[in-house]
Amino acid sequence: MADQRADRPAGRVVVAVPWSVDPVTAAGLQGRAGVEVMRGRLDFGRGRWRASAGHAVDAVRAVLRARRADALVLMTVGDEVLVAGLLLRALDVLPRRRRARLVVVDFLLPRSTAGRRLRRFALGRVDRWLCIRSGDRETLARTFDVTPTRTTFLPFPAPPPTVDDPRAATDAPGDAPYVYAAGNAHRDWPLLVAAAPKVRSRIVIMADGGHPALRDPLPDNVFRMDMVAPAAAREIMRAATVVAVPLIDTHLPAGPLVLVDALAAGKPVVATDVNGTRDYVVDGETALTVAPGDHDGLADALNRLLEDHSLAHRLADNARQWAISHLGTSAFVDTVLEEARRHT
């Protein structure tokens, strides 16, 4: 039977986005015809279990909101996809129920594979996976039997550096020069702390203080500050001289949000060469990369960009131009909605 929606205009799409998505991307989605955006609840500063429970509730709300929609898009989600997949499978068996297409953007791969059969059943309800790390496609295929034809790589967008966001007000950590690094997911803080005594600059690390490597005493040139709202963090990043992105080599979700923000802002970047960075930088052209675990190499690369202003400016200019060409919000939104409205 032919798809009855084939002759209809672009169908209604419900997009569930986390609170951390930048205002430009959210507005870009909200401004499209037939699109309803649901913002997730603020989980900044909440405990892990409270945040997880809130995400599950948000997933249920999104499925119910999309019960008369043509498609549901879930952005930057983890095990909430299981909740949504199971609930949609239950609703699909109801008589006269219109099957909503399910698209997942940036799936946060779980650390544990417990309950793999249930996960595969739930994740089998997803029609399309848009991965912001190309390595995630291999992990989805290997771990959850998601065929490559259901996945594609989509670069994560970066907001323009000139966004006027009232959430950006914050106290900067003093004047430059300083190296900026931030995040929690699979950051290799032991690597950066080990490199710090050899780095000829202050290093500002924005991260939760629970990581053993970030507890006092820290090297004299390392200043740790608590996480702040994303817009405020971007302002601190833009005031830095160099941005460091030290990540652990893992198949689990790490990066590239800090990385793409730095590229778009035209900042010189040093990053470890891992799954979370390889899609976004080219060594010697848009950034300097170092091998995972190489603290001497990290220190040397940071010092090069701190002291070789010509190199730093060249990499930063190349990075910004690459970001303009590849990390635009409009193109990202176009692709997400095209996949949501694609006939299955």
GROMACS .gro file of C-alpha atoms in nm:
model
  344
    1MET     CA    1   0.000   0.000   0.000
    2ALA     CA    2   0.137   0.339  -0.096
    3ASP     CA    3   0.231   0.578   0.181
    4GLN     CA    4  -0.075   0.800   0.231
    5ARG     CA    5   0.154   1.087   0.334
    6ALA     CA    6   0.333   1.097  -0.002
    7ASP     CA    7   0.110   1.373  -0.146
    8ARG     CA    8   0.092   1.575   0.176
    9PRO     CA    9   0.310   1.874   0.261
   10ALA     CA   10   0.601   1.834   0.500
   11GLY     CA   11   0.472   1.643   0.799
   12ARG     CA   12   0.463   1.752   1.159
   13VAL     CA   13   0.782   1.681   1.352
   14VAL     CA   14   0.834   1.690   1.728
   15VAL     CA   15   1.196   1.752   1.827
   16ALA     CA   16   1.305   1.689   2.186
   17VAL     CA   17   1.626   1.879   2.264
   18PRO     CA   18   1.822   1.893   2.591
   19TRP     CA   19   1.843   2.215   2.788
   20SER     CA   20   2.211   2.243   2.695
   21VAL     CA   21   2.150   2.284   2.320
   22ASP     CA   22   2.251   2.635   2.221
   23PRO     CA   23   1.974   2.891   2.154
   24VAL     CA   24   2.064   2.924   1.784
   25THR     CA   25   2.006   2.555   1.710
   26ALA     CA   26   1.685   2.548   1.915
   27ALA     CA   27   1.557   2.861   1.742
   28GLY     CA   28   1.656   2.723   1.402
   29LEU     CA   29   1.441   2.417   1.465
   30GLN     CA   30   1.153   2.608   1.621
   31GLY     CA   31   1.137   2.846   1.328
   32ARG     CA   32   1.069   2.574   1.070
   33ALA     CA   33   0.717   2.503   0.950
   34GLY     CA   34   0.553   2.201   1.108
   35VAL     CA   35   0.817   2.165   1.380
   36GLU     CA   36   0.748   2.166   1.753
   37VAL     CA   37   1.049   2.187   1.986
   38MET     CA   38   1.039   2.042   2.336
   39ARG     CA   39   1.316   2.163   2.566
   40GLY     CA   40   1.436   1.915   2.826
   41ARG     CA   41   1.432   2.005   3.192
   42LEU     CA   42   1.735   2.175   3.340
   43ASP     CA   43   1.958   1.909   3.498
   44PHE     CA   44   2.256   2.135   3.571
   45GLY     CA   45   2.374   2.065   3.925
   46ARG     CA   46   2.138   1.769   3.977
   47GLY     CA   47   2.252   1.427   4.089
   48ARG     CA   48   2.301   1.149   3.838
   49TRP     CA   49   1.993   0.948   3.934
   50ARG     CA   50   1.764   1.251   3.954
   51ALA     CA   51   1.886   1.364   3.615
   52SER     CA   52   1.833   1.015   3.465
   53ALA     CA   53   1.480   0.998   3.604
   54GLY     CA   54   1.407   1.340   3.460
   55HIS     CA   55   1.536   1.235   3.120
   56ALA     CA   56   1.312   0.925   3.123
   57VAL     CA   57   1.010   1.140   3.205
   58ASP     CA   58   1.105   1.377   2.923
   59ALA     CA   59   1.119   1.080   2.683
   60VAL     CA   60   0.767   0.973   2.780
   61ARG     CA   61   0.642   1.330   2.736
   62ALA     CA   62   0.802   1.349   2.393
   63VAL     CA   63   0.643   1.024   2.274
   64LEU     CA   64   0.301   1.133   2.397
   65ARG     CA   65   0.343   1.476   2.239
   66ALA     CA   66   0.431   1.309   1.908
   67ARG     CA   67   0.134   1.071   1.906
   68ARG     CA   68  -0.022   1.258   1.611
   69ALA     CA   69   0.305   1.362   1.450
   70ASP     CA   70   0.478   1.212   1.148
   71ALA     CA   71   0.814   1.195   1.324
   72LEU     CA   72   0.984   1.226   1.661
   73VAL     CA   73   1.345   1.342   1.685
   74LEU     CA   74   1.545   1.285   2.004
   75MET     CA   75   1.867   1.486   2.035
   76THR     CA   76   2.165   1.403   2.259
   77VAL     CA   77   2.003   1.117   2.447
   78GLY     CA   78   2.118   0.804   2.627
   79ASP     CA   79   1.900   0.535   2.778
   80GLU     CA   80   1.595   0.757   2.723
   81VAL     CA   81   1.594   0.602   2.376
   82LEU     CA   82   1.505   0.269   2.539
   83VAL     CA   83   1.205   0.430   2.707
   84ALA     CA   84   1.093   0.594   2.384
   85GLY     CA   85   1.154   0.282   2.173
   86LEU     CA   86   0.962   0.052   2.405
   87LEU     CA   87   0.672   0.296   2.441
   88LEU     CA   88   0.649   0.349   2.066
   89ARG     CA   89   0.652  -0.027   2.004
   90ALA     CA   90   0.362  -0.060   2.248
   91LEU     CA   91   0.169   0.220   2.081
   92ASP     CA   92   0.236   0.085   1.730
   93VAL     CA   93   0.013  -0.217   1.792
   94LEU     CA   94  -0.291  -0.004   1.868
   95PRO     CA   95  -0.558  -0.003   1.595
   96ARG     CA   96  -0.560   0.296   1.360
   97ARG     CA   97  -0.234   0.412   1.510
   98ARG     CA   98  -0.015   0.617   1.275
   99ARG     CA   99   0.346   0.502   1.300
  100ALA     CA  100   0.574   0.795   1.381
  101ARG     CA  101   0.924   0.785   1.237
  102LEU     CA  102   1.188   0.791   1.513
  103VAL     CA  103   1.520   0.969   1.451
  104VAL     CA  104   1.800   0.985   1.710
  105VAL     CA  105   2.068   1.253   1.688
  106ASP     CA  106   2.384   1.202   1.898
  107PHE     CA  107   2.315   0.880   2.089
  108LEU     CA  108   2.516   0.865   2.412
  109LEU     CA  109   2.636   0.506   2.399
  110PRO     CA  110   2.593   0.333   2.736
  111ARG     CA  111   2.891   0.221   2.940
  112SER     CA  112   2.722  -0.108   3.028
  113THR     CA  113   2.578  -0.357   2.780
  114ALA     CA  114   2.360  -0.527   3.042
  115GLY     CA  115   2.017  -0.619   2.909
  116ARG     CA  116   2.147  -0.625   2.554
  117ARG     CA  117   1.849  -0.817   2.416
  118LEU     CA  118   1.604  -0.563   2.558
  119ARG     CA  119   1.819  -0.278   2.432
  120ARG     CA  120   1.833  -0.426   2.082
  121PHE     CA  121   1.455  -0.467   2.080
  122ALA     CA  122   1.397  -0.109   2.191
  123LEU     CA  123   1.666   0.042   1.969
  124GLY     CA  124   1.530  -0.154   1.674
  125ARG     CA  125   1.239   0.092   1.672
  126VAL     CA  126   1.474   0.375   1.572
  127ASP     CA  127   1.447   0.443   1.199
  128ARG     CA  128   1.754   0.663   1.160
  129TRP     CA  129   2.066   0.734   1.365
  130LEU     CA  130   2.258   1.057   1.306
  131CYS     CA  131   2.599   1.017   1.470
  132ILE     CA  132   2.822   1.313   1.555
  133ARG     CA  133   3.123   1.078   1.579
  134SER     CA  134   3.179   0.844   1.284
  135GLY     CA  135   3.319   0.580   1.519
  136ASP     CA  136   2.977   0.556   1.683
  137ARG     CA  137   2.842   0.394   1.367
  138GLU     CA  138   3.079   0.100   1.411
  139THR     CA  139   2.990   0.068   1.780
  140LEU     CA  140   2.616   0.068   1.708
  141ALA     CA  141   2.664  -0.207   1.450
  142ARG     CA  142   2.891  -0.417   1.670
  143THR     CA  143   2.701  -0.381   1.997
  144PHE     CA  144   2.336  -0.338   1.902
  145ASP     CA  145   2.316  -0.486   1.550
  146VAL     CA  146   2.223  -0.150   1.397
  147THR     CA  147   2.290  -0.188   1.026
  148PRO     CA  148   2.509   0.080   0.862
  149THR     CA  149   2.223   0.172   0.627
  150ARG     CA  150   2.036   0.311   0.930
  151THR     CA  151   2.322   0.534   1.043
  152THR     CA  152   2.504   0.834   0.902
  153PHE     CA  153   2.762   1.084   1.024
  154LEU     CA  154   2.639   1.438   1.086
  155PRO     CA  155   2.879   1.702   1.220
  156PHE     CA  156   2.753   1.869   1.533
  157PRO     CA  157   2.691   2.242   1.478
  158ALA     CA  158   2.866   2.526   1.653
  159PRO     CA  159   2.683   2.846   1.747
  160PRO     CA  160   2.812   3.169   1.591
  161PRO     CA  161   3.067   3.342   1.815
  162THR     CA  162   2.856   3.657   1.826
  163VAL     CA  163   2.547   3.506   1.988
  164ASP     CA  164   2.390   3.755   2.230
  165ASP     CA  165   2.285   3.519   2.508
  166PRO     CA  166   2.191   3.660   2.851
  167ARG     CA  167   2.309   3.335   3.010
  168ALA     CA  168   2.667   3.424   2.912
  169ALA     CA  169   2.730   3.661   3.203
  170THR     CA  170   3.003   3.518   3.424
  171ASP     CA  171   3.325   3.605   3.602
  172ALA     CA  172   3.620   3.520   3.378
  173PRO     CA  173   3.921   3.354   3.546
  174GLY     CA  174   4.151   3.654   3.503
  175ASP     CA  175   4.335   3.789   3.202
  176ALA     CA  176   4.498   3.589   2.924
  177PRO     CA  177   4.720   3.415   2.849
  178TYR     CA  178   4.569   3.092   2.968
  179VAL     CA  179   4.492   2.749   2.830
  180TYR     CA  180   4.127   2.649   2.858
  181ALA     CA  181   3.994   2.294   2.894
  182ALA     CA  182   3.646   2.184   2.996
  183GLY     CA  183   3.401   1.898   3.028
  184ASN     CA  184   3.348   1.578   3.219
  185ALA     CA  185   3.275   1.294   2.979
  186HIS     CA  186   3.594   1.088   2.934
  187ARG     CA  187   3.826   1.385   2.972
  188ASP     CA  188   4.184   1.277   3.027
  189TRP     CA  189   4.249   1.509   3.320
  190PRO     CA  190   4.545   1.302   3.446
  191LEU     CA  191   4.711   1.366   3.109
  192LEU     CA  192   4.663   1.744   3.125
  193VAL     CA  193   4.765   1.767   3.491
  194ALA     CA  194   5.080   1.564   3.417
  195ALA     CA  195   5.163   1.799   3.130
  196ALA     CA  196   5.089   2.116   3.328
  197PRO     CA  197   5.429   2.169   3.498
  198LYS     CA  198   5.590   2.187   3.153
  199VAL     CA  199   5.332   2.429   3.010
  200ARG     CA  200   5.445   2.791   3.018
  201SER     CA  201   5.102   2.937   3.094
  202ARG     CA  202   4.814   2.915   3.335
  203ILE     CA  203   4.568   2.634   3.269
  204VAL     CA  204   4.199   2.683   3.348
  205ILE     CA  205   4.007   2.356   3.382
  206MET     CA  206   3.629   2.376   3.400
  207ALA     CA  207   3.504   2.044   3.537
  208ASP     CA  208   3.338   1.882   3.834
  209GLY     CA  209   3.583   1.841   4.118
  210GLY     CA  210   3.511   1.474   4.176
  211HIS     CA  211   3.780   1.344   3.943
  212PRO     CA  212   4.081   1.227   4.148
  213ALA     CA  213   4.324   1.407   3.916
  214LEU     CA  214   4.155   1.741   3.988
  215ARG     CA  215   4.179   1.731   4.365
  216ASP     CA  216   4.427   1.945   4.553
  217PRO     CA  217   4.716   1.981   4.546
  218LEU     CA  218   4.726   2.074   4.178
  219PRO     CA  219   5.027   2.217   3.994
  220ASP     CA  220   5.076   2.587   4.067
  221ASN     CA  221   4.968   2.691   3.718
  222VAL     CA  222   4.641   2.494   3.721
  223PHE     CA  223   4.314   2.660   3.824
  224ARG     CA  224   4.001   2.445   3.845
  225MET     CA  225   3.659   2.603   3.836
  226ASP     CA  226   3.316   2.447   3.863
  227MET     CA  227   3.099   2.393   3.558
  228VAL     CA  228   2.883   2.686   3.451
  229ALA     CA  229   2.604   2.718   3.195
  230PRO     CA  230   2.719   2.649   2.836
  231ALA     CA  231   2.685   3.009   2.721
  232ALA     CA  232   2.896   3.133   3.010
  233ALA     CA  233   3.156   2.863   2.946
  234ARG     CA  234   3.185   2.976   2.584
  235GLU     CA  235   3.274   3.326   2.695
  236ILE     CA  236   3.556   3.193   2.914
  237MET     CA  237   3.675   2.975   2.626
  238ARG     CA  238   3.677   3.269   2.384
  239ALA     CA  239   3.899   3.470   2.620
  240ALA     CA  240   4.160   3.192   2.631
  241THR     CA  241   4.482   3.189   2.430
  242VAL     CA  242   4.471   2.817   2.347
  243VAL     CA  243   4.205   2.549   2.395
  244ALA     CA  244   4.307   2.198   2.503
  245VAL     CA  245   4.080   1.899   2.436
  246PRO     CA  246   4.237   1.602   2.619
  247LEU     CA  247   4.016   1.296   2.571
  248ILE     CA  248   4.052   0.930   2.661
  249ASP     CA  249   4.063   0.690   2.367
  250THR     CA  250   3.723   0.522   2.407
  251HIS     CA  251   3.420   0.418   2.204
  252LEU     CA  252   3.199   0.591   2.461
  253PRO     CA  253   3.067   0.944   2.390
  254ALA     CA  254   3.336   1.207   2.441
  255GLY     CA  255   3.343   1.547   2.276
  256PRO     CA  256   3.315   1.720   2.040
  257LEU     CA  257   3.108   2.009   2.179
  258VAL     CA  258   3.396   2.201   2.336
  259LEU     CA  259   3.602   2.130   2.026
  260VAL     CA  260   3.350   2.262   1.772
  261ASP     CA  261   3.289   2.571   1.985
  262ALA     CA  262   3.663   2.642   1.984
  263LEU     CA  263   3.693   2.588   1.608
  264ALA     CA  264   3.401   2.819   1.536
  265ALA     CA  265   3.543   3.085   1.766
  266GLY     CA  266   3.875   3.073   1.581
  267LYS     CA  267   4.080   2.950   1.876
  268PRO     CA  268   4.409   2.759   1.843
  269VAL     CA  269   4.340   2.401   1.954
  270VAL     CA  270   4.543   2.106   2.080
  271ALA     CA  271   4.347   1.779   2.092
  272THR     CA  272   4.418   1.413   2.148
  273ASP     CA  273   4.370   1.199   1.838
  274VAL     CA  274   4.062   0.993   1.935
  275ASN     CA  275   3.711   0.908   1.816
  276GLY     CA  276   3.569   1.229   1.961
  277THR     CA  277   3.805   1.455   1.763
  278ARG     CA  278   3.911   1.282   1.439
  279ASP     CA  279   3.608   1.393   1.240
  280TYR     CA  280   3.666   1.759   1.323
  281VAL     CA  281   4.037   1.843   1.302
  282VAL     CA  282   4.333   1.783   1.074
  283ASP     CA  283   4.673   1.788   1.240
  284GLY     CA  284   4.882   2.083   1.129
  285GLU     CA  285   4.595   2.239   0.932
  286THR     CA  286   4.313   2.319   1.175
  287ALA     CA  287   4.469   2.209   1.504
  288LEU     CA  288   4.759   2.023   1.658
  289THR     CA  289   4.691   1.666   1.765
  290VAL     CA  290   4.881   1.440   2.003
  291ALA     CA  291   4.866   1.069   2.074
  292PRO     CA  292   4.645   0.960   2.365
  293GLY     CA  293   4.841   0.947   2.689
  294ASP     CA  294   5.139   1.149   2.560
  295HIS     CA  295   5.174   1.420   2.827
  296ASP     CA  296   5.512   1.538   2.694
  297GLY     CA  297   5.364   1.575   2.346
  298LEU     CA  298   5.067   1.763   2.489
  299ALA     CA  299   5.289   2.007   2.677
  300ASP     CA  300   5.508   2.063   2.371
  301ALA     CA  301   5.206   2.128   2.147
  302LEU     CA  302   5.052   2.373   2.393
  303ASN     CA  303   5.380   2.563   2.426
  304ARG     CA  304   5.414   2.579   2.046
  305LEU     CA  305   5.079   2.751   2.012
  306LEU     CA  306   5.140   2.977   2.310
  307GLU     CA  307   5.470   3.100   2.168
  308ASP     CA  308   5.447   3.064   1.789
  309HIS     CA  309   5.187   3.329   1.714
  310SER     CA  310   5.209   3.282   1.338
  311LEU     CA  311   5.129   2.911   1.368
  312ALA     CA  312   4.852   2.977   1.619
  313HIS     CA  313   4.688   3.238   1.396
  314ARG     CA  314   4.712   3.016   1.087
  315LEU     CA  315   4.552   2.717   1.258
  316ALA     CA  316   4.285   2.935   1.418
  317ASP     CA  317   4.193   3.101   1.087
  318ASN     CA  318   4.178   2.764   0.910
  319ALA     CA  319   3.967   2.622   1.191
  320ARG     CA  320   3.719   2.907   1.177
  321GLN     CA  321   3.684   2.881   0.798
  322TRP     CA  322   3.634   2.505   0.823
  323ALA     CA  323   3.370   2.556   1.092
  324ILE     CA  324   3.185   2.809   0.877
  325SER     CA  325   3.179   2.560   0.589
  326HIS     CA  326   3.096   2.243   0.785
  327LEU     CA  327   2.942   2.329   1.122
  328GLY     CA  328   2.659   2.564   1.027
  329THR     CA  329   2.338   2.541   1.226
  330SER     CA  330   2.113   2.582   0.922
  331ALA     CA  331   2.266   2.287   0.736
  332PHE     CA  332   2.244   2.075   1.052
  333VAL     CA  333   1.875   2.157   1.098
  334ASP     CA  334   1.807   2.089   0.729
  335THR     CA  335   1.960   1.742   0.752
  336VAL     CA  336   1.778   1.652   1.074
  337LEU     CA  337   1.440   1.750   0.931
  338GLU     CA  338   1.508   1.581   0.596
  339GLU     CA  339   1.579   1.256   0.779
  340ALA     CA  340   1.271   1.301   0.997
  341ARG     CA  341   1.046   1.350   0.695
  342ARG     CA  342   1.200   1.080   0.481
  343HIS     CA  343   0.947   0.811   0.390
  344THR     CA  344   1.030   0.468   0.529
   0.00000   0.00000   0.00000
